[in-house]
Amino acid sequence: MNAHDESCKSSWPVLAARVGVLLPLTSLDSTAVSFLQDEGVQGTWFSACSGGADSVLSTLLAFAHFPDRQEAFTVAHFNHCLRGEASNGDEAFVRSFAEGLGVSFASTRGKGTAVDEASLREERLTFLSQVTAGHKAAILLQGHQRDDISETFLWRLARGAGLAGLAAPRPVRRSGNIVFVRPLLSISRAEVRRILQSVGATWREDDSNTSPIYLRNRLRMGTMDAWCKDVDREVGVGTFRSRRLLEEADDALEQWANNAWLECFEENILKVHALTRFPIALRRKLIARWLHETVPGRFIESNNLDYLLDALEQGERFKTNLSSNLWVETDCKHLSVVKELPPLCAWSPVALPEHARLFLPEGGSLIWQAESLSPKGFASIAAGQVKPGEQAFLSEDTVPAAKLFVRKRQPGDRFNHLGAPGERKLKDVFIDKKIGTHLRDKLPVIVSESNEILWVPGLPPAEKAKLIESSARVIRLTYTRSLT
């Protein structure tokens, strides 16, 4: 069916009844269905609908199988405003879809500036939180299907995710007043489209879903395609089962951690002797819960957490930062969160640890990662698709990755950045780039072992570290400004 955005020939309630017959509750994810039947009656229902096939089918099935919820049902749509008339067409389609079902419709529009996957997801979640605000229990239906499990697994595996991360997306996930429910996890992407086509339902196609800019698309069109061709069984069926087993294991650890909690916790600290009697996997859970209860919203970077766990195992002192003034510290007897105000005086240069976020005394943080450079990646960087205030890419051929340091600016600093006629005073470069005096002493200066400036956020990287088309490896530096 090519004209997915044409009007349906039959009314949406009729189409909902048809898909309900083709996909009875027994064919949907059993955990999601059990929740909706047992606990869903207590909440107000919302359906996150982009207009795509997955979310359209999820909405139709909820309408068909839970008729008693139709009067308290809202279809929610977020317009990212990234594709011009196509984005507006999506919004109009979903509005008409909701009206056809006779349910409420809620929508809003983004600024059309965010392009990376994390920012786009954050925009949608913020909108959904606003839509569900004021409801003690909000049931939010999402259209994730079985193929999403495989893609998410590959995505998170490359990031070094643990049990909880690899068990995503879960059929039921609680977050504050919202319960995210995904009934389609047992249905493949192809089956979703086959069902909709068979009943004559329409949906919207988002052209950006085939863009190689986004990692998930590259995984879907490249890695997933090769994986499915190379194995002798259906990948989706296997990853569906594996995800469930990982969730079961993670839930078991959570239950064990709950039982061990009182042994380890005492007046906002963790007792190291009690903590280290448990396996490392359980220590991770206990530390995560301790931070959630002690300093909500603060997390240890994954690599820093590994270093902390190593120190606990070896019985060594260790200290790592949560922010510019919050630290997790162990004295071999207790694990505690301590607060230290940023120093007013200058601080000495420090080495940048690989893959671990370094929080800076004046606020903000830095992280660097060494990675391969593809031709597409080089073209994107060469075309200027980099925010100089947030990121810089250095050639690993000319800058040894293990020899990166960060410091404050110093009197007499000179810098030869990309595009400059030569080396100049850093102060003059700041003036030319209109970087105010109130920011100059807060910006970190990334230098080599010989104290040569390689990058300052807001400026291009050093000429000596520039990438060339034959560059195979790059150092990606990311600076996150403080909100204060």
CSV table of C-alpha atoms in Angstrom, one decimal:
chain,number,residue,atom,x,y,z
A,1,MET,CA,0.0,0.0,0.0
A,2,ASN,CA,1.8,3.1,-1.2
A,3,ALA,CA,-0.7,5.9,-0.4
A,4,HIS,CA,-0.5,5.5,3.3
A,5,ASP,CA,-1.6,9.0,4.1
A,6,GLU,CA,-4.9,8.8,2.1
A,7,SER,CA,-8.2,8.7,3.9
A,8,CYS,CA,-9.4,5.3,5.0
A,9,LYS,CA,-12.3,3.9,3.0
A,10,SER,CA,-14.0,2.6,6.1
A,11,SER,CA,-14.4,4.3,9.5
A,12,TRP,CA,-11.6,3.9,12.0
A,13,PRO,CA,-13.9,2.1,14.6
A,14,VAL,CA,-14.7,-0.5,12.0
A,15,LEU,CA,-11.0,-0.9,11.2
A,16,ALA,CA,-10.3,-1.2,14.9
A,17,ALA,CA,-12.8,-4.1,15.2
A,18,ARG,CA,-11.2,-5.8,12.2
A,19,VAL,CA,-7.7,-5.7,13.6
A,20,GLY,CA,-9.0,-6.8,17.0
A,21,VAL,CA,-10.3,-10.0,15.3
A,22,LEU,CA,-7.0,-10.6,13.5
A,23,LEU,CA,-4.9,-9.9,16.6
A,24,PRO,CA,-6.7,-11.2,19.7
A,25,LEU,CA,-5.2,-10.4,23.2
A,26,THR,CA,-3.6,-13.8,23.3
A,27,SER,CA,-1.3,-12.7,20.4
A,28,LEU,CA,0.0,-9.6,22.1
A,29,ASP,CA,2.7,-9.4,24.8
A,30,SER,CA,1.3,-11.3,27.8
A,31,THR,CA,2.9,-9.0,30.4
A,32,ALA,CA,1.5,-5.9,28.8
A,33,VAL,CA,-1.9,-7.4,28.4
A,34,SER,CA,-2.0,-8.7,32.0
A,35,PHE,CA,-1.1,-5.2,33.3
A,36,LEU,CA,-3.8,-3.5,31.2
A,37,GLN,CA,-6.4,-6.0,32.3
A,38,ASP,CA,-5.5,-6.0,36.0
A,39,GLU,CA,-4.2,-2.5,36.7
A,40,GLY,CA,-5.0,-0.5,33.6
A,41,VAL,CA,-8.6,0.1,34.8
A,42,GLN,CA,-7.3,2.4,37.5
A,43,GLY,CA,-5.6,4.9,35.2
A,44,THR,CA,-6.3,7.4,32.4
A,45,TRP,CA,-5.1,6.0,29.0
A,46,PHE,CA,-3.0,7.8,26.4
A,47,SER,CA,-1.5,6.6,23.2
A,48,ALA,CA,1.7,8.1,21.8
A,49,CYS,CA,1.0,8.2,18.1
A,50,SER,CA,3.4,9.5,15.4
A,51,GLY,CA,1.1,8.4,12.6
A,52,GLY,CA,3.4,5.5,11.7
A,53,ALA,CA,2.1,2.0,11.3
A,54,ASP,CA,3.3,0.8,14.7
A,55,SER,CA,1.5,3.5,16.8
A,56,VAL,CA,-1.6,3.4,14.6
A,57,LEU,CA,-2.0,-0.4,15.2
A,58,SER,CA,-1.3,-0.1,18.9
A,59,THR,CA,-4.0,2.6,19.2
A,60,LEU,CA,-6.5,0.6,17.1
A,61,LEU,CA,-6.0,-2.5,19.3
A,62,ALA,CA,-6.5,-0.6,22.5
A,63,PHE,CA,-9.7,0.8,21.1
A,64,ALA,CA,-10.9,-2.7,20.0
A,65,HIS,CA,-10.0,-4.7,23.1
A,66,PHE,CA,-10.7,-2.2,25.8
A,67,PRO,CA,-14.0,-0.5,24.8
A,68,ASP,CA,-14.6,0.6,28.4
A,69,ARG,CA,-11.6,2.9,28.2
A,70,GLN,CA,-12.7,4.8,25.1
A,71,GLU,CA,-14.2,7.7,27.0
A,72,ALA,CA,-11.0,8.3,28.9
A,73,PHE,CA,-8.6,7.9,26.0
A,74,THR,CA,-6.3,10.5,24.5
A,75,VAL,CA,-4.2,10.2,21.4
A,76,ALA,CA,-1.0,12.3,21.8
A,77,HIS,CA,1.2,13.5,19.0
A,78,PHE,CA,4.4,15.5,19.0
A,79,ASN,CA,5.3,17.4,15.8
A,80,HIS,CA,9.1,17.8,15.7
A,81,CYS,CA,8.7,20.3,12.8
A,82,LEU,CA,11.8,18.8,11.0
A,83,ARG,CA,10.2,17.8,7.7
A,84,GLY,CA,8.2,20.9,6.7
A,85,GLU,CA,4.8,20.0,5.2
A,86,ALA,CA,5.4,16.3,5.8
A,87,SER,CA,5.6,16.9,9.5
A,88,ASN,CA,2.4,19.0,9.4
A,89,GLY,CA,0.8,16.2,7.4
A,90,ASP,CA,1.6,13.7,10.1
A,91,GLU,CA,0.0,15.9,12.7
A,92,ALA,CA,-3.1,16.4,10.5
A,93,PHE,CA,-3.4,12.7,9.9
A,94,VAL,CA,-3.2,11.8,13.6
A,95,ARG,CA,-5.7,14.5,14.5
A,96,SER,CA,-8.1,13.1,11.9
A,97,PHE,CA,-7.4,9.6,13.2
A,98,ALA,CA,-8.3,10.6,16.8
A,99,GLU,CA,-11.5,12.4,15.6
A,100,GLY,CA,-12.4,9.3,13.6
A,101,LEU,CA,-12.2,7.1,16.7
A,102,GLY,CA,-14.1,9.7,18.7
A,103,VAL,CA,-11.3,10.1,21.3
A,104,SER,CA,-9.4,13.2,22.6
A,105,PHE,CA,-6.4,14.5,20.8
A,106,ALA,CA,-3.4,16.4,22.2
A,107,SER,CA,-0.4,17.8,20.3
A,108,THR,CA,2.3,20.4,20.4
A,109,ARG,CA,5.2,21.4,18.2
A,110,GLY,CA,8.9,21.4,18.7
A,111,LYS,CA,11.2,24.2,17.7
A,112,GLY,CA,12.6,22.2,14.8
A,113,THR,CA,16.2,22.6,15.9
A,114,ALA,CA,17.0,19.3,17.6
A,115,VAL,CA,18.3,16.7,15.2
A,116,ASP,CA,20.2,14.1,17.3
A,117,GLU,CA,18.2,11.0,18.5
A,118,ALA,CA,18.7,11.7,22.2
A,119,SER,CA,17.4,15.3,22.0
A,120,LEU,CA,14.4,14.3,19.8
A,121,ARG,CA,13.5,11.5,22.3
A,122,GLU,CA,13.8,14.0,25.2
A,123,GLU,CA,11.5,16.4,23.5
A,124,ARG,CA,8.9,13.7,23.0
A,125,LEU,CA,9.1,12.5,26.6
A,126,THR,CA,8.9,16.1,27.9
A,127,PHE,CA,5.7,16.6,25.9
A,128,LEU,CA,4.2,13.3,27.1
A,129,SER,CA,5.0,14.2,30.7
A,130,GLN,CA,3.2,17.5,30.2
A,131,VAL,CA,0.2,15.8,28.7
A,132,THR,CA,-0.1,13.2,31.5
A,133,ALA,CA,0.6,15.7,34.3
A,134,GLY,CA,-2.2,16.0,36.8
A,135,HIS,CA,-3.2,12.3,36.4
A,136,LYS,CA,-2.4,10.2,39.4
A,137,ALA,CA,-2.0,7.1,37.2
A,138,ALA,CA,-1.4,7.6,33.4
A,139,ILE,CA,-1.2,4.5,31.1
A,140,LEU,CA,0.8,5.5,28.1
A,141,LEU,CA,0.6,3.0,25.2
A,142,GLN,CA,3.6,2.9,22.8
A,143,GLY,CA,3.9,1.1,19.5
A,144,HIS,CA,7.3,-0.6,20.0
A,145,GLN,CA,7.3,-3.9,18.1
A,146,ARG,CA,9.5,-7.0,18.1
A,147,ASP,CA,12.1,-5.6,15.6
A,148,ASP,CA,12.7,-2.7,18.0
A,149,ILE,CA,14.0,-5.2,20.6
A,150,SER,CA,16.8,-6.5,18.3
A,151,GLU,CA,17.8,-2.9,17.2
A,152,THR,CA,17.8,-1.7,20.8
A,153,PHE,CA,19.9,-4.7,21.9
A,154,LEU,CA,22.6,-3.9,19.3
A,155,TRP,CA,22.5,-0.2,20.1
A,156,ARG,CA,22.9,-0.7,23.8
A,157,LEU,CA,25.4,-3.6,23.5
A,158,ALA,CA,27.8,-1.3,21.8
A,159,ARG,CA,27.5,1.2,24.7
A,160,GLY,CA,28.4,-1.5,27.3
A,161,ALA,CA,24.9,-1.7,28.8
A,162,GLY,CA,24.1,-4.0,31.7
A,163,LEU,CA,21.1,-6.2,32.4
A,164,ALA,CA,18.6,-3.4,32.8
A,165,GLY,CA,19.7,-1.7,29.6
A,166,LEU,CA,19.7,-4.9,27.5
A,167,ALA,CA,16.3,-5.8,28.8
A,168,ALA,CA,14.8,-2.8,27.0
A,169,PRO,CA,12.2,-2.1,25.7
A,170,ARG,CA,10.2,-3.6,28.5
A,171,PRO,CA,6.5,-4.4,28.0
A,172,VAL,CA,5.7,-2.4,31.2
A,173,ARG,CA,7.9,0.3,32.6
A,174,ARG,CA,7.0,2.7,35.5
A,175,SER,CA,8.3,6.2,35.6
A,176,GLY,CA,6.8,8.6,38.1
A,177,ASN,CA,3.0,8.8,37.5
A,178,ILE,CA,3.4,7.2,34.0
A,179,VAL,CA,3.3,3.6,33.2
A,180,PHE,CA,4.7,2.9,29.7
A,181,VAL,CA,2.9,-0.1,28.1
A,182,ARG,CA,4.0,-1.8,24.8
A,183,PRO,CA,1.6,-4.5,23.7
A,184,LEU,CA,3.1,-5.0,20.3
A,185,LEU,CA,6.5,-6.4,21.4
A,186,SER,CA,5.4,-9.9,20.3
A,187,ILE,CA,4.6,-8.7,16.7
A,188,SER,CA,7.2,-8.1,14.0
A,189,ARG,CA,7.4,-4.9,11.9
A,190,ALA,CA,6.4,-6.8,8.8
A,191,GLU,CA,3.3,-8.3,10.6
A,192,VAL,CA,2.2,-4.9,11.8
A,193,ARG,CA,2.1,-3.6,8.2
A,194,ARG,CA,0.5,-6.8,6.8
A,195,ILE,CA,-2.3,-6.5,9.4
A,196,LEU,CA,-3.0,-2.9,8.6
A,197,GLN,CA,-3.0,-3.5,4.9
A,198,SER,CA,-5.3,-6.5,5.2
A,199,VAL,CA,-8.0,-4.4,6.8
A,200,GLY,CA,-7.5,-1.3,4.5
A,201,ALA,CA,-6.0,0.9,7.2
A,202,THR,CA,-3.6,3.7,6.3
A,203,TRP,CA,-0.7,5.3,8.1
A,204,ARG,CA,2.1,7.8,7.5
A,205,GLU,CA,5.7,7.0,6.3
A,206,ASP,CA,8.5,9.1,7.7
A,207,ASP,CA,11.3,9.5,5.2
A,208,SER,CA,13.8,10.3,8.0
A,209,ASN,CA,13.5,6.6,9.0
A,210,THR,CA,15.8,5.7,6.1
A,211,SER,CA,18.3,8.5,6.7
A,212,PRO,CA,21.8,7.2,7.5
A,213,ILE,CA,22.3,10.2,9.9
A,214,TYR,CA,20.6,8.2,12.7
A,215,LEU,CA,22.3,5.3,14.3
A,216,ARG,CA,19.1,3.2,14.7
A,217,ASN,CA,18.5,3.5,10.9
A,218,ARG,CA,22.0,2.4,10.1
A,219,LEU,CA,21.6,-0.6,12.5
A,220,ARG,CA,18.3,-1.5,10.9
A,221,MET,CA,19.4,-1.1,7.2
A,222,GLY,CA,22.9,-2.5,7.7
A,223,THR,CA,23.7,-4.6,10.7
A,224,MET,CA,20.2,-6.0,11.2
A,225,ASP,CA,19.9,-6.9,7.6
A,226,ALA,CA,23.2,-8.8,7.6
A,227,TRP,CA,22.4,-10.5,10.9
A,228,CYS,CA,19.1,-11.8,9.7
A,229,LYS,CA,20.7,-13.1,6.5
A,230,ASP,CA,23.6,-14.8,8.2
A,231,VAL,CA,21.8,-16.8,10.9
A,232,ASP,CA,19.8,-20.0,10.4
A,233,ARG,CA,16.8,-18.9,12.5
A,234,GLU,CA,14.6,-15.9,13.0
A,235,VAL,CA,16.5,-13.2,14.8
A,236,GLY,CA,13.4,-11.4,16.1
A,237,VAL,CA,12.1,-14.6,17.8
A,238,GLY,CA,15.4,-15.2,19.5
A,239,THR,CA,15.9,-11.6,20.8
A,240,PHE,CA,12.3,-11.5,22.0
A,241,ARG,CA,13.0,-14.5,24.3
A,242,SER,CA,16.5,-13.2,25.3
A,243,ARG,CA,15.1,-9.8,26.3
A,244,ARG,CA,12.5,-11.6,28.5
A,245,LEU,CA,15.2,-13.7,30.2
A,246,LEU,CA,17.4,-10.6,30.8
A,247,GLU,CA,14.4,-8.9,32.4
A,248,GLU,CA,13.8,-11.9,34.6
A,249,ALA,CA,17.4,-11.9,35.7
A,250,ASP,CA,17.4,-8.1,36.3
A,251,ASP,CA,14.1,-8.4,38.3
A,252,ALA,CA,15.7,-11.1,40.4
A,253,LEU,CA,18.7,-8.9,41.2
A,254,GLU,CA,16.3,-6.1,42.1
A,255,GLN,CA,14.5,-8.3,44.6
A,256,TRP,CA,17.8,-9.5,46.1
A,257,ALA,CA,19.0,-5.9,46.4
A,258,ASN,CA,15.8,-5.0,48.2
A,259,ASN,CA,16.4,-7.8,50.7
A,260,ALA,CA,20.1,-6.8,51.2
A,261,TRP,CA,19.4,-3.1,51.4
A,262,LEU,CA,19.0,-2.8,55.2
A,263,GLU,CA,22.2,-4.7,55.8
A,264,CYS,CA,24.2,-2.1,53.8
A,265,PHE,CA,22.4,1.2,54.3
A,266,GLU,CA,22.9,3.4,57.4
A,267,GLU,CA,22.1,7.2,57.6
A,268,ASN,CA,22.8,8.1,53.9
A,269,ILE,CA,25.9,5.9,53.7
A,270,LEU,CA,26.7,2.4,52.5
A,271,LYS,CA,28.7,0.2,54.8
A,272,VAL,CA,31.6,-1.2,52.7
A,273,HIS,CA,32.0,-4.3,54.8
A,274,ALA,CA,28.4,-5.3,54.3
A,275,LEU,CA,28.3,-4.2,50.6
A,276,THR,CA,31.4,-6.3,49.6
A,277,ARG,CA,29.9,-9.5,51.0
A,278,PHE,CA,27.6,-9.5,48.0
A,279,PRO,CA,28.5,-10.3,44.3
A,280,ILE,CA,29.6,-7.3,42.2
A,281,ALA,CA,26.3,-7.4,40.2
A,282,LEU,CA,24.4,-6.8,43.4
A,283,ARG,CA,26.8,-4.1,44.5
A,284,ARG,CA,25.9,-2.2,41.3
A,285,LYS,CA,22.2,-2.4,42.1
A,286,LEU,CA,22.7,-1.3,45.7
A,287,ILE,CA,24.9,1.7,44.7
A,288,ALA,CA,22.3,2.7,42.1
A,289,ARG,CA,19.5,2.6,44.7
A,290,TRP,CA,21.6,4.4,47.3
A,291,LEU,CA,22.3,7.3,44.9
A,292,HIS,CA,18.7,7.5,43.8
A,293,GLU,CA,17.6,7.8,47.4
A,294,THR,CA,20.5,10.0,48.6
A,295,VAL,CA,21.0,12.4,45.6
A,296,PRO,CA,18.0,11.8,43.2
A,297,GLY,CA,18.9,12.5,39.6
A,298,ARG,CA,22.6,12.0,40.0
A,299,PHE,CA,24.4,9.1,38.4
A,300,ILE,CA,28.0,7.9,38.3
A,301,GLU,CA,29.4,7.6,34.8
A,302,SER,CA,29.6,3.9,33.8
A,303,ASN,CA,33.4,3.9,33.6
A,304,ASN,CA,33.7,5.7,36.9
A,305,LEU,CA,31.4,3.2,38.5
A,306,ASP,CA,33.6,0.4,37.2
A,307,TYR,CA,36.6,2.1,38.8
A,308,LEU,CA,34.7,2.5,42.1
A,309,LEU,CA,33.7,-1.2,42.1
A,310,ASP,CA,37.4,-2.2,41.5
A,311,ALA,CA,38.5,0.0,44.4
A,312,LEU,CA,35.9,-1.6,46.7
A,313,GLU,CA,37.0,-5.1,45.6
A,314,GLN,CA,40.7,-4.2,46.3
A,315,GLY,CA,39.9,-2.5,49.6
A,316,GLU,CA,41.3,0.9,48.3
A,317,ARG,CA,40.3,4.5,48.8
A,318,PHE,CA,38.6,6.1,45.9
A,319,LYS,CA,36.8,9.3,45.0
A,320,THR,CA,34.8,10.2,41.8
A,321,ASN,CA,32.6,13.1,41.0
A,322,LEU,CA,28.9,13.2,40.4
A,323,SER,CA,28.9,16.9,39.5
A,324,SER,CA,31.2,19.9,39.9
A,325,ASN,CA,30.6,19.9,43.7
A,326,LEU,CA,29.2,16.4,44.5
A,327,TRP,CA,31.6,13.4,45.0
A,328,VAL,CA,31.2,9.8,45.9
A,329,GLU,CA,34.0,8.7,48.2
A,330,THR,CA,35.0,5.6,50.0
A,331,ASP,CA,37.4,5.5,52.9
A,332,CYS,CA,37.4,1.6,52.9
A,333,LYS,CA,34.7,1.6,55.6
A,334,HIS,CA,31.9,3.7,54.2
A,335,LEU,CA,30.7,4.9,50.9
A,336,SER,CA,29.4,8.4,51.1
A,337,VAL,CA,28.4,11.5,49.1
A,338,VAL,CA,30.3,14.6,50.0
A,339,LYS,CA,29.8,18.1,48.9
A,340,GLU,CA,32.8,20.3,48.0
A,341,LEU,CA,32.5,23.9,46.8
A,342,PRO,CA,34.4,24.7,43.6
A,343,PRO,CA,37.7,26.3,44.4
A,344,LEU,CA,38.1,30.0,43.8
A,345,CYS,CA,41.8,29.8,42.9
A,346,ALA,CA,43.4,28.3,39.8
A,347,TRP,CA,43.6,24.5,39.5
A,348,SER,CA,46.4,22.4,38.1
A,349,PRO,CA,46.2,20.6,34.8
A,350,VAL,CA,44.6,17.1,35.0
A,351,ALA,CA,44.7,14.2,32.7
A,352,LEU,CA,41.5,13.4,30.8
A,353,PRO,CA,40.5,9.8,31.5
A,354,GLU,CA,39.2,7.9,28.4
A,355,HIS,CA,35.4,7.4,28.2
A,356,ALA,CA,34.9,8.8,31.7
A,357,ARG,CA,33.2,12.2,32.2
A,358,LEU,CA,35.3,14.7,34.0
A,359,PHE,CA,33.4,17.4,36.0
A,360,LEU,CA,35.1,20.7,36.0
A,361,PRO,CA,35.5,23.1,39.0
A,362,GLU,CA,33.8,26.0,37.3
A,363,GLY,CA,30.9,23.8,36.2
A,364,GLY,CA,30.3,21.7,33.1
A,365,SER,CA,32.0,18.5,32.1
A,366,LEU,CA,34.3,16.9,29.5
A,367,ILE,CA,34.5,13.5,28.0
A,368,TRP,CA,36.6,12.1,25.2
A,369,GLN,CA,36.3,8.9,23.1
A,370,ALA,CA,38.5,7.4,20.4
A,371,GLU,CA,36.6,6.0,17.5
A,372,SER,CA,36.8,5.0,13.9
A,373,LEU,CA,36.1,7.6,11.2
A,374,SER,CA,34.0,6.6,8.3
A,375,PRO,CA,33.9,8.4,4.9
A,376,LYS,CA,30.4,9.7,5.8
A,377,GLY,CA,31.6,10.8,9.2
A,378,PHE,CA,34.5,12.7,7.6
A,379,ALA,CA,32.2,14.4,5.1
A,380,SER,CA,29.8,15.5,7.9
A,381,ILE,CA,32.7,17.0,9.9
A,382,ALA,CA,34.3,18.6,6.8
A,383,ALA,CA,30.9,20.1,6.0
A,384,GLY,CA,30.9,21.9,9.3
A,385,GLN,CA,28.1,19.8,10.9
A,386,VAL,CA,29.7,20.1,14.3
A,387,LYS,CA,28.8,22.6,17.1
A,388,PRO,CA,32.2,24.1,18.1
A,389,GLY,CA,30.8,25.0,21.5
A,390,GLU,CA,30.1,21.4,22.3
A,391,GLN,CA,32.3,19.1,20.2
A,392,ALA,CA,35.6,18.8,18.5
A,393,PHE,CA,37.2,16.0,16.4
A,394,LEU,CA,41.0,15.6,16.5
A,395,SER,CA,43.2,13.3,14.4
A,396,GLU,CA,44.5,10.5,16.5
A,397,ASP,CA,47.5,10.3,14.1
A,398,THR,CA,48.8,13.7,15.3
A,399,VAL,CA,47.5,13.7,18.9
A,400,PRO,CA,48.3,10.7,21.1
A,401,ALA,CA,45.0,10.0,22.8
A,402,ALA,CA,46.6,9.0,26.1
A,403,LYS,CA,48.3,12.3,26.4
A,404,LEU,CA,45.3,14.7,26.8
A,405,PHE,CA,45.1,17.2,29.6
A,406,VAL,CA,42.7,19.9,30.7
A,407,ARG,CA,43.5,23.2,32.5
A,408,LYS,CA,42.4,26.8,32.8
A,409,ARG,CA,43.6,29.4,30.4
A,410,GLN,CA,47.0,30.9,31.4
A,411,PRO,CA,48.6,34.3,30.7
A,412,GLY,CA,50.4,34.3,27.4
A,413,ASP,CA,48.4,31.4,25.9
A,414,ARG,CA,48.6,31.2,22.2
A,415,PHE,CA,46.5,29.2,19.8
A,416,ASN,CA,46.6,28.2,16.1
A,417,HIS,CA,43.2,26.9,15.3
A,418,LEU,CA,41.7,25.6,12.0
A,419,GLY,CA,41.3,28.4,9.5
A,420,ALA,CA,43.5,30.8,11.3
A,421,PRO,CA,46.4,32.5,9.5
A,422,GLY,CA,48.8,31.4,12.2
A,423,GLU,CA,49.3,31.3,16.0
A,424,ARG,CA,47.7,34.2,17.9
A,425,LYS,CA,47.0,35.2,21.5
A,426,LEU,CA,44.1,33.1,22.9
A,427,LYS,CA,42.7,36.4,24.3
A,428,ASP,CA,42.5,37.9,20.8
A,429,VAL,CA,40.9,34.8,19.4
A,430,PHE,CA,38.2,35.0,22.2
A,431,ILE,CA,37.6,38.6,21.2
A,432,ASP,CA,37.3,37.8,17.5
A,433,LYS,CA,34.8,35.0,18.3
A,434,LYS,CA,32.8,37.3,20.6
A,435,ILE,CA,33.3,35.1,23.6
A,436,GLY,CA,32.6,37.3,26.6
A,437,THR,CA,35.0,37.9,29.5
A,438,HIS,CA,32.6,36.2,32.0
A,439,LEU,CA,33.0,32.9,30.1
A,440,ARG,CA,36.7,32.9,29.2
A,441,ASP,CA,37.9,31.7,32.6
A,442,LYS,CA,35.2,29.1,32.9
A,443,LEU,CA,36.0,27.4,29.6
A,444,PRO,CA,38.4,24.4,29.8
A,445,VAL,CA,41.5,24.4,27.7
A,446,ILE,CA,42.5,21.0,26.3
A,447,VAL,CA,46.2,20.6,25.8
A,448,SER,CA,48.8,18.1,24.8
A,449,GLU,CA,51.5,16.7,27.0
A,450,SER,CA,53.7,19.6,25.8
A,451,ASN,CA,51.1,22.1,26.9
A,452,GLU,CA,50.1,22.9,23.3
A,453,ILE,CA,46.5,24.0,23.0
A,454,LEU,CA,44.4,21.5,21.1
A,455,TRP,CA,40.9,22.8,21.6
A,456,VAL,CA,38.8,25.3,23.6
A,457,PRO,CA,35.0,24.9,23.5
A,458,GLY,CA,33.5,27.6,21.3
A,459,LEU,CA,36.6,27.6,19.0
A,460,PRO,CA,37.7,25.3,16.1
A,461,PRO,CA,40.3,22.6,17.1
A,462,ALA,CA,44.0,23.1,16.5
A,463,GLU,CA,45.4,23.2,13.0
A,464,LYS,CA,47.9,20.5,13.9
A,465,ALA,CA,45.1,18.1,14.9
A,466,LYS,CA,42.9,18.6,11.8
A,467,LEU,CA,41.4,15.6,10.1
A,468,ILE,CA,42.2,14.6,6.6
A,469,GLU,CA,40.3,12.2,4.3
A,470,SER,CA,42.7,9.4,5.1
A,471,SER,CA,42.3,9.7,8.9
A,472,ALA,CA,41.2,6.4,10.2
A,473,ARG,CA,40.8,7.2,13.9
A,474,VAL,CA,39.6,10.3,15.6
A,475,ILE,CA,39.4,11.7,19.2
A,476,ARG,CA,35.9,13.0,19.8
A,477,LEU,CA,35.8,15.6,22.6
A,478,THR,CA,32.4,16.6,24.0
A,479,TYR,CA,31.9,19.5,26.4
A,480,THR,CA,28.7,20.0,28.3
A,481,ARG,CA,28.1,23.4,29.8
A,482,SER,CA,26.9,23.9,33.4
A,483,LEU,CA,23.3,25.0,33.7
A,484,THR,CA,24.3,27.5,36.4
